[in-house]
Amino acid sequence: DSGVTQTPKHLITATGQRVTLRCSPRSGDLSVYWYQQSLDQGLQFLIQYYNGEERAKGNILERFSAQQFPDLHSELNLSSLELGDSALYFCASNPLGGRYNEQFFGPGTRLTVL
Amino acid sequence: SQQGEEDPQALSIQEGENATMNCSYKTSINNLQWYRQNSGRGLVHLILIRSNEREKHSGRLRVTLDTSKKSSSLLITASRAADTASYFCATDAQGGSEKLVFGKGTKLTVNP
């Protein structure tokens, strides 16, 4: 158990819908990272927040957005969902990115878009 | 885009044998990490090797790093059926980026 929690574990929805994925980092960790894992693209970095502020952005679609709240939990919002958005979405955290960047991953949310 | 590329894509061995997985990457790095993922579950951090290190051990794991060849290897000795999983290398990039760039992984099957 990494100490990172993600809800829900599974989500099934229809195209065009909007969903919110939630992540609670390990106690004391200020950095939260979101990754998407799909069969064709593998594990892709989406976005990083540090202490409430966006710190880095990866291959995140404009239909996707994220935020980190004062209690450090983070939410990833996915809108106008398409079939291709079906994937495992992981959240990871660490105290501060820094140079030695071990990240602790949550169990993931499996999103299925029908 | 993937920075690391693992080789082989799949590996099947018998319990007790050693498993070696390789990873190549493209740009300069601060460190390289190996993660393990059981089927469809979260990633578990195994080991981190810094760019100024050449070899690191952790239990039955041995990681090597050759920055001149931009490659790393993960050796699992005396493998067990419970080692069956996918193994990913992940790199960050020099210049302050904290995101991890993952390879596509090696799927290891250890047969009892």
PDB file of N, CA, C and O in Angstrom, chain B residues 41-106:
ATOM      1  N   ARG B  41      -2.920  -3.162 -12.102  1.00  0.00           N
ATOM      2  CA  ARG B  41      -2.912  -2.506 -10.797  1.00  0.00           C
ATOM      3  C   ARG B  41      -1.895  -1.366 -10.774  1.00  0.00           C
ATOM      4  O   ARG B  41      -1.309  -1.024 -11.779  1.00  0.00           O
ATOM      5  N   GLY B  42      -1.724  -0.768  -9.621  1.00  0.00           N
ATOM      6  CA  GLY B  42      -0.824   0.364  -9.503  1.00  0.00           C
ATOM      7  C   GLY B  42       0.632  -0.020  -9.643  1.00  0.00           C
ATOM      8  O   GLY B  42       1.001  -1.180  -9.530  1.00  0.00           O
ATOM      9  N   LEU B  43       1.455   0.983  -9.901  1.00  0.00           N
ATOM     10  CA  LEU B  43       2.880   0.749 -10.044  1.00  0.00           C
ATOM     11  C   LEU B  43       3.555   0.788  -8.683  1.00  0.00           C
ATOM     12  O   LEU B  43       3.239   1.634  -7.842  1.00  0.00           O
ATOM     13  N   VAL B  44       4.502  -0.091  -8.508  1.00  0.00           N
ATOM     14  CA  VAL B  44       5.266  -0.155  -7.271  1.00  0.00           C
ATOM     15  C   VAL B  44       6.721   0.174  -7.587  1.00  0.00           C
ATOM     16  O   VAL B  44       7.317  -0.427  -8.486  1.00  0.00           O
ATOM     17  N   HIS B  45       7.253   1.138  -6.867  1.00  0.00           N
ATOM     18  CA  HIS B  45       8.638   1.532  -7.084  1.00  0.00           C
ATOM     19  C   HIS B  45       9.574   0.445  -6.585  1.00  0.00           C
ATOM     20  O   HIS B  45       9.417  -0.070  -5.480  1.00  0.00           O
ATOM     21  N   LEU B  46      10.534   0.064  -7.437  1.00  0.00           N
ATOM     22  CA  LEU B  46      11.487  -0.978  -7.060  1.00  0.00           C
ATOM     23  C   LEU B  46      12.831  -0.403  -6.655  1.00  0.00           C
ATOM     24  O   LEU B  46      13.377  -0.737  -5.600  1.00  0.00           O
ATOM     25  N   ILE B  47      13.386   0.424  -7.505  1.00  0.00           N
ATOM     26  CA  ILE B  47      14.752   0.883  -7.281  1.00  0.00           C
ATOM     27  C   ILE B  47      15.021   2.111  -8.134  1.00  0.00           C
ATOM     28  O   ILE B  47      14.455   2.256  -9.226  1.00  0.00           O
ATOM     29  N   LEU B  48      15.846   2.982  -7.612  1.00  0.00           N
ATOM     30  CA  LEU B  48      16.260   4.196  -8.317  1.00  0.00           C
ATOM     31  C   LEU B  48      17.767   4.196  -8.396  1.00  0.00           C
ATOM     32  O   LEU B  48      18.446   3.925  -7.398  1.00  0.00           O
ATOM     33  N   ILE B  49      18.289   4.490  -9.556  1.00  0.00           N
ATOM     34  CA  ILE B  49      19.734   4.615  -9.716  1.00  0.00           C
ATOM     35  C   ILE B  49      20.029   5.998 -10.268  1.00  0.00           C
ATOM     36  O   ILE B  49      19.376   6.461 -11.214  1.00  0.00           O
ATOM     37  N   ARG B  50      20.964   6.662  -9.650  1.00  0.00           N
ATOM     38  CA  ARG B  50      21.296   8.016 -10.044  1.00  0.00           C
ATOM     39  C   ARG B  50      22.256   7.999 -11.221  1.00  0.00           C
ATOM     40  O   ARG B  50      22.967   7.028 -11.449  1.00  0.00           O
ATOM     41  N   SER B  51      22.320   9.085 -11.926  1.00  0.00           N
ATOM     42  CA  SER B  51      23.124   9.131 -13.151  1.00  0.00           C
ATOM     43  C   SER B  51      24.618   8.956 -12.867  1.00  0.00           C
ATOM     44  O   SER B  51      25.375   8.575 -13.759  1.00  0.00           O
ATOM     45  N   ASN B  52      25.050   9.220 -11.625  1.00  0.00           N
ATOM     46  CA  ASN B  52      26.466   9.052 -11.310  1.00  0.00           C
ATOM     47  C   ASN B  52      26.765   7.685 -10.679  1.00  0.00           C
ATOM     48  O   ASN B  52      27.871   7.443 -10.213  1.00  0.00           O
ATOM     49  N   GLU B  53      25.772   6.821 -10.654  1.00  0.00           N
ATOM     50  CA  GLU B  53      25.954   5.464 -10.147  1.00  0.00           C
ATOM     51  C   GLU B  53      25.987   4.487 -11.312  1.00  0.00           C
ATOM     52  O   GLU B  53      25.355   4.713 -12.346  1.00  0.00           O
ATOM     53  N   ARG B  54      26.682   3.398 -11.125  1.00  0.00           N
ATOM     54  CA  ARG B  54      26.802   2.401 -12.192  1.00  0.00           C
ATOM     55  C   ARG B  54      26.056   1.119 -11.877  1.00  0.00           C
ATOM     56  O   ARG B  54      25.608   0.407 -12.784  1.00  0.00           O
ATOM     57  N   GLU B  55      25.912   0.835 -10.586  1.00  0.00           N
ATOM     58  CA  GLU B  55      25.252  -0.412 -10.200  1.00  0.00           C
ATOM     59  C   GLU B  55      24.618  -0.209  -8.832  1.00  0.00           C
ATOM     60  O   GLU B  55      25.149   0.513  -7.985  1.00  0.00           O
ATOM     61  N   LYS B  56      23.467  -0.878  -8.651  1.00  0.00           N
ATOM     62  CA  LYS B  56      22.790  -0.786  -7.368  1.00  0.00           C
ATOM     63  C   LYS B  56      22.079  -2.109  -7.105  1.00  0.00           C
ATOM     64  O   LYS B  56      21.582  -2.758  -8.027  1.00  0.00           O
ATOM     65  N   HIS B  57      22.047  -2.491  -5.823  1.00  0.00           N
ATOM     66  CA  HIS B  57      21.411  -3.745  -5.440  1.00  0.00           C
ATOM     67  C   HIS B  57      20.319  -3.465  -4.426  1.00  0.00           C
ATOM     68  O   HIS B  57      20.427  -2.553  -3.595  1.00  0.00           O
ATOM     69  N   SER B  58      19.270  -4.271  -4.509  1.00  0.00           N
ATOM     70  CA  SER B  58      18.225  -4.228  -3.497  1.00  0.00           C
ATOM     71  C   SER B  58      17.618  -5.621  -3.428  1.00  0.00           C
ATOM     72  O   SER B  58      16.849  -6.019  -4.309  1.00  0.00           O
ATOM     73  N   GLY B  59      17.984  -6.365  -2.391  1.00  0.00           N
ATOM     74  CA  GLY B  59      17.478  -7.728  -2.279  1.00  0.00           C
ATOM     75  C   GLY B  59      17.890  -8.574  -3.476  1.00  0.00           C
ATOM     76  O   GLY B  59      19.069  -8.677  -3.806  1.00  0.00           O
ATOM     77  N   ARG B  60      16.911  -9.117  -4.178  1.00  0.00           N
ATOM     78  CA  ARG B  60      17.200  -9.944  -5.358  1.00  0.00           C
ATOM     79  C   ARG B  60      17.305  -9.123  -6.642  1.00  0.00           C
ATOM     80  O   ARG B  60      17.430  -9.676  -7.728  1.00  0.00           O
ATOM     81  N   LEU B  61      17.254  -7.827  -6.504  1.00  0.00           N
ATOM     82  CA  LEU B  61      17.315  -6.949  -7.680  1.00  0.00           C
ATOM     83  C   LEU B  61      18.701  -6.352  -7.828  1.00  0.00           C
ATOM     84  O   LEU B  61      19.330  -5.946  -6.849  1.00  0.00           O
ATOM     85  N   ARG B  62      19.148  -6.312  -9.085  1.00  0.00           N
ATOM     86  CA  ARG B  62      20.403  -5.633  -9.389  1.00  0.00           C
ATOM     87  C   ARG B  62      20.158  -4.779 -10.619  1.00  0.00           C
ATOM     88  O   ARG B  62      19.679  -5.262 -11.635  1.00  0.00           O
ATOM     89  N   VAL B  63      20.477  -3.507 -10.503  1.00  0.00           N
ATOM     90  CA  VAL B  63      20.294  -2.575 -11.612  1.00  0.00           C
ATOM     91  C   VAL B  63      21.651  -2.029 -12.016  1.00  0.00           C
ATOM     92  O   VAL B  63      22.478  -1.700 -11.160  1.00  0.00           O
ATOM     93  N   THR B  64      21.870  -1.945 -13.295  1.00  0.00           N
ATOM     94  CA  THR B  64      23.062  -1.295 -13.813  1.00  0.00           C
ATOM     95  C   THR B  64      22.649  -0.126 -14.691  1.00  0.00           C
ATOM     96  O   THR B  64      21.535  -0.107 -15.244  1.00  0.00           O
ATOM     97  N   LEU B  65      23.517   0.828 -14.800  1.00  0.00           N
ATOM     98  CA  LEU B  65      23.262   2.009 -15.629  1.00  0.00           C
ATOM     99  C   LEU B  65      24.526   2.346 -16.399  1.00  0.00           C
ATOM    100  O   LEU B  65      25.603   2.460 -15.803  1.00  0.00           O
ATOM    101  N   ASP B  66      24.388   2.494 -17.689  1.00  0.00           N
ATOM    102  CA  ASP B  66      25.489   2.910 -18.546  1.00  0.00           C
ATOM    103  C   ASP B  66      25.043   4.179 -19.265  1.00  0.00           C
ATOM    104  O   ASP B  66      24.329   4.122 -20.267  1.00  0.00           O
ATOM    105  N   THR B  67      25.448   5.314 -18.740  1.00  0.00           N
ATOM    106  CA  THR B  67      24.988   6.579 -19.321  1.00  0.00           C
ATOM    107  C   THR B  67      25.619   6.842 -20.685  1.00  0.00           C
ATOM    108  O   THR B  67      25.042   7.564 -21.486  1.00  0.00           O
ATOM    109  N   SER B  68      26.778   6.254 -20.951  1.00  0.00           N
ATOM    110  CA  SER B  68      27.402   6.468 -22.264  1.00  0.00           C
ATOM    111  C   SER B  68      26.594   5.771 -23.358  1.00  0.00           C
ATOM    112  O   SER B  68      26.525   6.244 -24.489  1.00  0.00           O
ATOM    113  N   LYS B  69      25.963   4.663 -22.997  1.00  0.00           N
ATOM    114  CA  LYS B  69      25.125   3.934 -23.952  1.00  0.00           C
ATOM    115  C   LYS B  69      23.649   4.254 -23.768  1.00  0.00           C
ATOM    116  O   LYS B  69      22.805   3.735 -24.497  1.00  0.00           O
ATOM    117  N   LYS B  70      23.343   5.084 -22.771  1.00  0.00           N
ATOM    118  CA  LYS B  70      21.956   5.416 -22.452  1.00  0.00           C
ATOM    119  C   LYS B  70      21.144   4.125 -22.283  1.00  0.00           C
ATOM    120  O   LYS B  70      20.105   3.922 -22.960  1.00  0.00           O
ATOM    121  N   SER B  71      21.618   3.274 -21.403  1.00  0.00           N
ATOM    122  CA  SER B  71      20.913   2.014 -21.195  1.00  0.00           C
ATOM    123  C   SER B  71      21.026   1.569 -19.744  1.00  0.00           C
ATOM    124  O   SER B  71      21.948   1.965 -19.024  1.00  0.00           O
ATOM    125  N   SER B  72      20.074   0.747 -19.348  1.00  0.00           N
ATOM    126  CA  SER B  72      20.037   0.196 -18.005  1.00  0.00           C
ATOM    127  C   SER B  72      19.543  -1.238 -18.096  1.00  0.00           C
ATOM    128  O   SER B  72      18.846  -1.610 -19.045  1.00  0.00           O
ATOM    129  N   SER B  73      19.900  -2.028 -17.103  1.00  0.00           N
ATOM    130  CA  SER B  73      19.360  -3.374 -17.041  1.00  0.00           C
ATOM    131  C   SER B  73      18.877  -3.662 -15.633  1.00  0.00           C
ATOM    132  O   SER B  73      19.429  -3.138 -14.650  1.00  0.00           O
ATOM    133  N   LEU B  74      17.854  -4.468 -15.554  1.00  0.00           N
ATOM    134  CA  LEU B  74      17.315  -4.942 -14.279  1.00  0.00           C
ATOM    135  C   LEU B  74      17.444  -6.449 -14.253  1.00  0.00           C
ATOM    136  O   LEU B  74      16.941  -7.134 -15.150  1.00  0.00           O
ATOM    137  N   LEU B  75      18.135  -6.935 -13.246  1.00  0.00           N
ATOM    138  CA  LEU B  75      18.297  -8.381 -13.069  1.00  0.00           C
ATOM    139  C   LEU B  75      17.532  -8.803 -11.825  1.00  0.00           C
ATOM    140  O   LEU B  75      17.719  -8.214 -10.761  1.00  0.00           O
ATOM    141  N   ILE B  76      16.673  -9.780 -11.985  1.00  0.00           N
ATOM    142  CA  ILE B  76      15.988 -10.387 -10.846  1.00  0.00           C
ATOM    143  C   ILE B  76      16.572 -11.786 -10.692  1.00  0.00           C
ATOM    144  O   ILE B  76      16.473 -12.623 -11.603  1.00  0.00           O
ATOM    145  N   THR B  77      17.190 -12.033  -9.567  1.00  0.00           N
ATOM    146  CA  THR B  77      17.807 -13.343  -9.362  1.00  0.00           C
ATOM    147  C   THR B  77      16.829 -14.281  -8.658  1.00  0.00           C
ATOM    148  O   THR B  77      15.922 -13.852  -7.942  1.00  0.00           O
ATOM    149  N   ALA B  78      17.045 -15.583  -8.890  1.00  0.00           N
ATOM    150  CA  ALA B  78      16.250 -16.632  -8.234  1.00  0.00           C
ATOM    151  C   ALA B  78      14.764 -16.285  -8.272  1.00  0.00           C
ATOM    152  O   ALA B  78      14.106 -16.154  -7.235  1.00  0.00           O
ATOM    153  N   SER B  79      14.242 -16.129  -9.473  1.00  0.00           N
ATOM    154  CA  SER B  79      12.875 -15.619  -9.632  1.00  0.00           C
ATOM    155  C   SER B  79      11.839 -16.560  -9.012  1.00  0.00           C
ATOM    156  O   SER B  79      12.055 -17.772  -8.861  1.00  0.00           O
ATOM    157  N   ARG B  80      10.724 -15.956  -8.653  1.00  0.00           N
ATOM    158  CA  ARG B  80       9.605 -16.663  -8.036  1.00  0.00           C
ATOM    159  C   ARG B  80       8.347 -16.399  -8.854  1.00  0.00           C
ATOM    160  O   ARG B  80       8.257 -15.395  -9.561  1.00  0.00           O
ATOM    161  N   ALA B  81       7.371 -17.278  -8.724  1.00  0.00           N
ATOM    162  CA  ALA B  81       6.107 -17.076  -9.446  1.00  0.00           C
ATOM    163  C   ALA B  81       5.508 -15.704  -9.106  1.00  0.00           C
ATOM    164  O   ALA B  81       4.888 -15.061  -9.960  1.00  0.00           O
ATOM    165  N   ALA B  82       5.715 -15.251  -7.886  1.00  0.00           N
ATOM    166  CA  ALA B  82       5.167 -13.958  -7.457  1.00  0.00           C
ATOM    167  C   ALA B  82       5.837 -12.779  -8.154  1.00  0.00           C
ATOM    168  O   ALA B  82       5.344 -11.644  -8.061  1.00  0.00           O
ATOM    169  N   ASP B  83       6.934 -13.018  -8.848  1.00  0.00           N
ATOM    170  CA  ASP B  83       7.583 -11.936  -9.602  1.00  0.00           C
ATOM    171  C   ASP B  83       6.888 -11.683 -10.931  1.00  0.00           C
ATOM    172  O   ASP B  83       7.229 -10.724 -11.639  1.00  0.00           O
ATOM    173  N   THR B  84       5.944 -12.517 -11.282  1.00  0.00           N
ATOM    174  CA  THR B  84       5.196 -12.335 -12.530  1.00  0.00           C
ATOM    175  C   THR B  84       4.505 -10.980 -12.507  1.00  0.00           C
ATOM    176  O   THR B  84       3.693 -10.687 -11.618  1.00  0.00           O
ATOM    177  N   ALA B  85       4.849 -10.130 -13.476  1.00  0.00           N
ATOM    178  CA  ALA B  85       4.348  -8.750 -13.521  1.00  0.00           C
ATOM    179  C   ALA B  85       4.941  -8.077 -14.749  1.00  0.00           C
ATOM    180  O   ALA B  85       5.753  -8.657 -15.466  1.00  0.00           O
ATOM    181  N   SER B  86       4.536  -6.848 -14.960  1.00  0.00           N
ATOM    182  CA  SER B  86       5.194  -6.015 -15.975  1.00  0.00           C
ATOM    183  C   SER B  86       6.176  -5.089 -15.277  1.00  0.00           C
ATOM    184  O   SER B  86       5.889  -4.569 -14.200  1.00  0.00           O
ATOM    185  N   TYR B  87       7.304  -4.896 -15.913  1.00  0.00           N
ATOM    186  CA  TYR B  87       8.365  -4.078 -15.345  1.00  0.00           C
ATOM    187  C   TYR B  87       8.646  -2.914 -16.293  1.00  0.00           C
ATOM    188  O   TYR B  87       8.829  -3.105 -17.498  1.00  0.00           O
ATOM    189  N   PHE B  88       8.669  -1.719 -15.713  1.00  0.00           N
ATOM    190  CA  PHE B  88       8.853  -0.506 -16.498  1.00  0.00           C
ATOM    191  C   PHE B  88      10.079   0.253 -16.009  1.00  0.00           C
ATOM    192  O   PHE B  88      10.297   0.372 -14.801  1.00  0.00           O
ATOM    193  N   CYS B  89      10.831   0.781 -16.950  1.00  0.00           N
ATOM    194  CA  CYS B  89      11.834   1.752 -16.566  1.00  0.00           C
ATOM    195  C   CYS B  89      11.245   3.142 -16.765  1.00  0.00           C
ATOM    196  O   CYS B  89      10.364   3.347 -17.612  1.00  0.00           O
ATOM    197  N   ALA B  90      11.695   4.068 -15.972  1.00  0.00           N
ATOM    198  CA  ALA B  90      11.198   5.436 -16.049  1.00  0.00           C
ATOM    199  C   ALA B  90      12.353   6.384 -15.847  1.00  0.00           C
ATOM    200  O   ALA B  90      13.199   6.169 -14.982  1.00  0.00           O
ATOM    201  N   THR B  91      12.383   7.412 -16.636  1.00  0.00           N
ATOM    202  CA  THR B  91      13.437   8.395 -16.526  1.00  0.00           C
ATOM    203  C   THR B  91      12.847   9.780 -16.344  1.00  0.00           C
ATOM    204  O   THR B  91      11.724  10.050 -16.767  1.00  0.00           O
ATOM    205  N   ASP B  92      13.593  10.623 -15.673  1.00  0.00           N
ATOM    206  CA  ASP B  92      13.262  12.031 -15.714  1.00  0.00           C
ATOM    207  C   ASP B  92      14.258  12.646 -16.681  1.00  0.00           C
ATOM    208  O   ASP B  92      15.023  11.938 -17.326  1.00  0.00           O
ATOM    209  N   ALA B  93      14.254  13.913 -16.809  1.00  0.00           N
ATOM    210  CA  ALA B  93      15.175  14.554 -17.732  1.00  0.00           C
ATOM    211  C   ALA B  93      15.933  15.626 -16.989  1.00  0.00           C
ATOM    212  O   ALA B  93      15.390  16.283 -16.104  1.00  0.00           O
ATOM    213  N   GLN B  94      17.204  15.764 -17.297  1.00  0.00           N
ATOM    214  CA  GLN B  94      17.968  16.849 -16.698  1.00  0.00           C
ATOM    215  C   GLN B  94      17.330  18.180 -17.073  1.00  0.00           C
ATOM    216  O   GLN B  94      16.676  18.309 -18.088  1.00  0.00           O
ATOM    217  N   GLY B  95      17.521  19.149 -16.219  1.00  0.00           N
ATOM    218  CA  GLY B  95      16.937  20.453 -16.514  1.00  0.00           C
ATOM    219  C   GLY B  95      15.754  20.759 -15.627  1.00  0.00           C
ATOM    220  O   GLY B  95      15.036  21.722 -15.845  1.00  0.00           O
ATOM    221  N   GLY B  96      15.535  19.919 -14.622  1.00  0.00           N
ATOM    222  CA  GLY B  96      14.521  20.240 -13.624  1.00  0.00           C
ATOM    223  C   GLY B  96      13.178  19.610 -13.844  1.00  0.00           C
ATOM    224  O   GLY B  96      12.284  19.769 -13.017  1.00  0.00           O
ATOM    225  N   SER B  97      12.984  18.889 -14.933  1.00  0.00           N
ATOM    226  CA  SER B  97      11.682  18.260 -15.140  1.00  0.00           C
ATOM    227  C   SER B  97      11.482  17.149 -14.128  1.00  0.00           C
ATOM    228  O   SER B  97      12.363  16.330 -13.906  1.00  0.00           O
ATOM    229  N   GLU B  98      10.341  17.115 -13.501  1.00  0.00           N
ATOM    230  CA  GLU B  98      10.060  16.098 -12.503  1.00  0.00           C
ATOM    231  C   GLU B  98       9.127  15.017 -13.016  1.00  0.00           C
ATOM    232  O   GLU B  98       8.875  14.046 -12.321  1.00  0.00           O
ATOM    233  N   LYS B  99       8.612  15.183 -14.202  1.00  0.00           N
ATOM    234  CA  LYS B  99       7.727  14.144 -14.720  1.00  0.00           C
ATOM    235  C   LYS B  99       8.566  12.919 -15.041  1.00  0.00           C
ATOM    236  O   LYS B  99       9.772  13.009 -15.301  1.00  0.00           O
ATOM    237  N   LEU B 100       7.926  11.764 -14.984  1.00  0.00           N
ATOM    238  CA  LEU B 100       8.584  10.528 -15.365  1.00  0.00           C
ATOM    239  C   LEU B 100       8.142  10.139 -16.762  1.00  0.00           C
ATOM    240  O   LEU B 100       6.968  10.280 -17.113  1.00  0.00           O
ATOM    241  N   VAL B 101       9.081   9.657 -17.539  1.00  0.00           N
ATOM    242  CA  VAL B 101       8.781   9.164 -18.873  1.00  0.00           C
ATOM    243  C   VAL B 101       9.023   7.665 -18.859  1.00  0.00           C
ATOM    244  O   VAL B 101      10.135   7.214 -18.582  1.00  0.00           O
ATOM    245  N   PHE B 102       7.992   6.920 -19.134  1.00  0.00           N
ATOM    246  CA  PHE B 102       8.027   5.471 -19.013  1.00  0.00           C
ATOM    247  C   PHE B 102       8.240   4.792 -20.355  1.00  0.00           C
ATOM    248  O   PHE B 102       7.768   5.276 -21.393  1.00  0.00           O
ATOM    249  N   GLY B 103       8.901   3.643 -20.301  1.00  0.00           N
ATOM    250  CA  GLY B 103       8.948   2.764 -21.451  1.00  0.00           C
ATOM    251  C   GLY B 103       7.674   1.955 -21.527  1.00  0.00           C
ATOM    252  O   GLY B 103       6.768   2.105 -20.706  1.00  0.00           O
ATOM    253  N   LYS B 104       7.614   1.079 -22.517  1.00  0.00           N
ATOM    254  CA  LYS B 104       6.406   0.280 -22.721  1.00  0.00           C
ATOM    255  C   LYS B 104       6.368  -0.962 -21.852  1.00  0.00           C
ATOM    256  O   LYS B 104       5.348  -1.634 -21.768  1.00  0.00           O
ATOM    257  N   GLY B 105       7.467  -1.276 -21.221  1.00  0.00           N
ATOM    258  CA  GLY B 105       7.453  -2.362 -20.258  1.00  0.00           C
ATOM    259  C   GLY B 105       7.846  -3.715 -20.801  1.00  0.00           C
ATOM    260  O   GLY B 105       7.736  -3.990 -21.991  1.00  0.00           O
ATOM    261  N   THR B 106       8.319  -4.546 -19.885  1.00  0.00           N
ATOM    262  CA  THR B 106       8.580  -5.963 -20.169  1.00  0.00           C
ATOM    263  C   THR B 106       7.624  -6.773 -19.329  1.00  0.00           C
ATOM    264  O   THR B 106       7.557  -6.597 -18.113  1.00  0.00           O
TER     265      THR B 106
END
